[in-house]
PDB file of C-alpha atoms in Angstrom:
ATOM      1  CA  MET F   1    -104.011 -58.196 130.864  1.00 63.00           C
ATOM      2  CA  THR F   2    -107.324 -59.095 131.714  1.00 64.00           C
ATOM      3  CA  THR F   3    -109.617 -58.690 134.761  1.00 65.00           C
ATOM      4  CA  LYS F   4    -109.707 -62.234 135.645  1.00 74.00           C
ATOM      5  CA  SER F   5    -105.901 -62.481 135.212  1.00 86.00           C
ATOM      6  CA  GLU F   6    -104.770 -59.811 137.269  1.00 90.00           C
ATOM      7  CA  GLY F   7    -107.525 -60.667 139.724  1.00 92.00           C
ATOM      8  CA  ALA F   8    -105.405 -64.062 140.317  1.00 93.00           C
ATOM      9  CA  VAL F   9    -102.187 -62.601 140.465  1.00 95.00           C
ATOM     10  CA  LEU F  10    -102.863 -59.900 143.259  1.00 94.00           C
ATOM     11  CA  GLU F  11    -104.427 -63.460 144.960  1.00 95.00           C
ATOM     12  CA  ASN F  12    -101.635 -64.822 144.649  1.00 95.00           C
ATOM     13  CA  LEU F  13     -99.151 -62.024 145.366  1.00 94.00           C
ATOM     14  CA  ALA F  14    -101.425 -61.170 149.491  1.00 94.00           C
ATOM     15  CA  SER F  15    -101.266 -65.051 149.514  1.00 95.00           C
ATOM     16  CA  ILE F  16     -96.986 -64.621 149.813  1.00 96.00           C
ATOM     17  CA  GLN F  17     -97.531 -61.753 151.845  1.00 94.00           C
ATOM     18  CA  GLN F  18     -99.488 -63.723 154.155  1.00 94.00           C
ATOM     19  CA  ALA F  19     -96.981 -67.014 154.142  1.00 95.00           C
ATOM     20  CA  LEU F  20     -93.930 -64.494 154.391  1.00 95.00           C
ATOM     21  CA  ASN F  21     -95.388 -61.898 156.511  1.00 88.00           C
ATOM     22  CA  LEU F  22     -92.254 -59.418 155.408  1.00 88.00           C
ATOM     23  CA  GLU F  23     -93.573 -55.282 155.224  1.00 83.00           C
ATOM     24  CA  ALA F  24     -96.812 -54.678 154.174  1.00 78.00           C
ATOM     25  CA  ASN F  25     -95.413 -51.714 151.671  1.00 90.00           C
ATOM     26  CA  ILE F  26     -93.861 -55.295 149.630  1.00 92.00           C
ATOM     27  CA  GLN F  27     -97.425 -56.450 148.634  1.00 91.00           C
ATOM     28  CA  GLN F  28     -98.362 -52.637 147.714  1.00 93.00           C
ATOM     29  CA  TYR F  29     -95.002 -52.642 145.432  1.00 93.00           C
ATOM     30  CA  GLY F  30     -96.119 -55.446 144.539  1.00 94.00           C
ATOM     31  CA  GLU F  31     -99.998 -54.580 142.742  1.00 94.00           C
ATOM     32  CA  LEU F  32     -98.284 -51.195 141.831  1.00 93.00           C
ATOM     33  CA  LEU F  33     -96.866 -53.628 139.422  1.00 94.00           C
ATOM     34  CA  VAL F  34     -99.186 -55.879 138.276  1.00 94.00           C
ATOM     35  CA  SER F  35    -100.876 -52.572 137.963  1.00 92.00           C
ATOM     36  CA  GLU F  36     -98.522 -51.339 135.449  1.00 92.00           C
ATOM     37  CA  LEU F  37     -98.402 -55.016 133.680  1.00 92.00           C
ATOM     38  CA  THR F  38    -101.610 -54.586 133.239  1.00 90.00           C
ATOM     39  CA  THR F  39    -102.049 -51.191 131.833  1.00 90.00           C
ATOM     40  CA  ARG F  40     -99.454 -51.738 129.351  1.00 90.00           C
ATOM     41  CA  GLU F  41    -101.279 -55.634 128.600  1.00 89.00           C
ATOM     42  CA  LEU F  42     -98.829 -57.825 129.585  1.00 88.00           C
ATOM     43  CA  GLN F  43     -99.534 -61.035 128.620  1.00 87.00           C
ATOM     44  CA  ILE F  44     -99.675 -62.934 131.959  1.00 89.00           C
ATOM     45  CA  ARG F  45     -99.579 -66.795 131.794  1.00 87.00           C
ATOM     46  CA  LEU F  46     -98.983 -67.791 135.093  1.00 93.00           C
ATOM     47  CA  PRO F  47    -100.348 -66.270 137.723  1.00 95.00           C
ATOM     48  CA  ALA F  48     -97.729 -67.805 140.429  1.00 95.00           C
ATOM     49  CA  ARG F  49     -95.242 -66.947 138.616  1.00 96.00           C
ATOM     50  CA  THR F  50     -95.907 -63.296 137.285  1.00 96.00           C
ATOM     51  CA  ALA F  51     -96.641 -62.642 141.274  1.00 96.00           C
ATOM     52  CA  ALA F  52     -93.624 -63.958 142.742  1.00 96.00           C
ATOM     53  CA  ALA F  53     -91.689 -62.502 140.042  1.00 96.00           C
ATOM     54  CA  CYS F  54     -92.958 -59.006 141.724  1.00 96.00           C
ATOM     55  CA  TYR F  55     -92.829 -59.752 145.213  1.00 95.00           C
ATOM     56  CA  LEU F  56     -89.288 -60.300 144.192  1.00 95.00           C
ATOM     57  CA  ILE F  57     -88.961 -56.822 142.468  1.00 94.00           C
ATOM     58  CA  ALA F  58     -90.549 -54.906 145.362  1.00 94.00           C
ATOM     59  CA  CYS F  59     -88.263 -56.367 147.639  1.00 93.00           C
ATOM     60  CA  ARG F  60     -85.368 -55.210 145.475  1.00 91.00           C
ATOM     61  CA  LEU F  61     -86.167 -52.699 144.760  1.00 90.00           C
ATOM     62  CA  GLN F  62     -87.189 -51.996 148.424  1.00 88.00           C
ATOM     63  CA  GLU F  63     -83.353 -53.461 148.933  1.00 86.00           C
ATOM     64  CA  ILE F  64     -85.517 -55.979 151.306  1.00 87.00           C
ATOM     65  CA  PRO F  65     -82.601 -58.839 150.848  1.00 87.00           C
ATOM     66  CA  ILE F  66     -84.504 -62.521 150.885  1.00 90.00           C
ATOM     67  CA  ARG F  67     -83.919 -65.535 148.789  1.00 91.00           C
ATOM     68  CA  VAL F  68     -85.499 -66.475 145.496  1.00 93.00           C
ATOM     69  CA  ALA F  69     -85.716 -69.914 148.225  1.00 93.00           C
ATOM     70  CA  ARG F  70     -88.687 -68.155 150.178  1.00 95.00           C
ATOM     71  CA  ILE F  71     -90.616 -66.941 147.471  1.00 96.00           C
ATOM     72  CA  SER F  72     -90.639 -70.160 145.628  1.00 95.00           C
ATOM     73  CA  ASP F  73     -91.250 -71.762 148.535  1.00 96.00           C
ATOM     74  CA  THR F  74     -94.363 -69.679 149.271  1.00 95.00           C
ATOM     75  CA  SER F  75     -95.483 -70.216 145.134  1.00 94.00           C
ATOM     76  CA  THR F  76     -95.828 -72.999 142.675  1.00 94.00           C
ATOM     77  CA  ALA F  77     -93.571 -71.054 141.009  1.00 94.00           C
ATOM     78  CA  THR F  78     -89.437 -73.089 140.565  1.00 95.00           C
ATOM     79  CA  LYS F  79     -86.566 -70.444 141.458  1.00 93.00           C
ATOM     80  CA  SER F  80     -85.491 -70.340 137.991  1.00 92.00           C
ATOM     81  CA  GLU F  81     -89.395 -68.957 136.459  1.00 95.00           C
ATOM     82  CA  ILE F  82     -89.192 -66.559 139.025  1.00 95.00           C
ATOM     83  CA  LEU F  83     -85.626 -65.187 137.884  1.00 93.00           C
ATOM     84  CA  ASN F  84     -87.163 -65.283 134.041  1.00 93.00           C
ATOM     85  CA  GLU F  85     -90.566 -63.879 134.587  1.00 94.00           C
ATOM     86  CA  MET F  86     -88.514 -61.298 136.693  1.00 94.00           C
ATOM     87  CA  GLN F  87     -86.442 -60.365 133.853  1.00 92.00           C
ATOM     88  CA  ARG F  88     -89.402 -60.683 131.582  1.00 93.00           C
ATOM     89  CA  VAL F  89     -91.306 -58.459 134.130  1.00 93.00           C
ATOM     90  CA  SER F  90     -88.170 -55.541 134.593  1.00 92.00           C
ATOM     91  CA  ASP F  91     -87.451 -55.584 130.789  1.00 91.00           C
ATOM     92  CA  ALA F  92     -91.003 -55.131 130.181  1.00 91.00           C
ATOM     93  CA  LEU F  93     -91.376 -51.894 132.712  1.00 92.00           C
ATOM     94  CA  ASP F  94     -88.066 -50.524 132.471  1.00 90.00           C
ATOM     95  CA  LEU F  95     -86.740 -51.492 135.436  1.00 89.00           C
ATOM     96  CA  GLU F  96     -83.158 -52.852 136.345  1.00 80.00           C
ATOM     97  CA  ILE F  97     -83.357 -55.142 138.412  1.00 76.00           C
ATOM     98  CA  PRO F  98     -80.282 -57.520 138.770  1.00 63.00           C
ATOM     99  CA  ASN F  99     -80.954 -61.003 139.019  1.00 60.00           C
ATOM    100  CA  ASP F 100     -77.768 -61.181 141.960  1.00 61.00           C
ATOM    101  CA  ASP F 101     -79.647 -64.662 144.377  1.00 58.00           C
ATOM    102  CA  PRO F 102     -76.128 -65.982 145.122  1.00 58.00           C
ATOM    103  CA  THR F 103     -77.906 -69.352 145.832  1.00 62.00           C
ATOM    104  CA  VAL F 104     -78.920 -69.705 141.307  1.00 58.00           C
ATOM    105  CA  ILE F 105     -75.510 -67.940 140.381  1.00 56.00           C
ATOM    106  CA  LEU F 106     -74.063 -70.646 142.403  1.00 62.00           C
ATOM    107  CA  GLU F 107     -76.198 -74.168 140.907  1.00 66.00           C
ATOM    108  CA  GLU F 108     -76.395 -72.548 137.522  1.00 61.00           C
ATOM    109  CA  ALA F 109     -71.807 -72.016 137.727  1.00 62.00           C
ATOM    110  CA  CYS F 110     -71.977 -75.643 139.074  1.00 70.00           C
ATOM    111  CA  GLU F 111     -74.494 -76.442 136.460  1.00 68.00           C
ATOM    112  CA  ASP F 112     -72.626 -74.758 132.998  1.00 65.00           C
ATOM    113  CA  PHE F 113     -68.916 -76.953 134.970  1.00 70.00           C
ATOM    114  CA  ARG F 114     -70.197 -79.945 135.716  1.00 68.00           C
ATOM    115  CA  SER F 115     -68.185 -82.802 133.630  1.00 51.00           C
ATOM    116  CA  PRO F 116     -69.060 -86.071 132.992  1.00 49.00           C
ATOM    117  CA  PRO F 117     -68.039 -88.960 134.895  1.00 48.00           C
ATOM    118  CA  THR F 118     -65.198 -89.732 132.325  1.00 47.00           C
ATOM    119  CA  SER F 119     -63.810 -86.863 133.037  1.00 45.00           C
ATOM    120  CA  LYS F 120     -59.147 -85.690 133.104  1.00 47.00           C
ATOM    121  CA  LEU F 121     -59.297 -86.800 136.443  1.00 47.00           C
ATOM    122  CA  ALA F 122     -60.876 -89.891 136.269  1.00 46.00           C
ATOM    123  CA  HIS F 123     -58.715 -91.110 132.959  1.00 49.00           C
ATOM    124  CA  ASN F 124     -55.146 -89.134 136.028  1.00 49.00           C
ATOM    125  CA  LYS F 125     -56.479 -92.492 138.438  1.00 47.00           C
TER     126      LYS F 125
END
């Protein structure tokens, strides 16, 4: 990660913190994660997505319940982008952060189980 992209991630992280106004130490934990990503030279494609993911990881590590949707509302990143980036960052830093946002799990399950309009039920009418 370059200094420029690190700065952009930190700016996005501060913006999320300001919008959500959670405990100040969440931003500090997020900054530590960003620092570690810089040390490990992890490539940052979209700073807003990485910042949102680091914020979510910091919340999960501190056991502060927050929905991904609240973070995505303060960011240009979507819920699925944040969760995918969280997994990538978590893997890169050897953290075991579960992807357990119930809303996303339900949305994904519904997507998996959607059937076309000509399903069995339509034939039984």
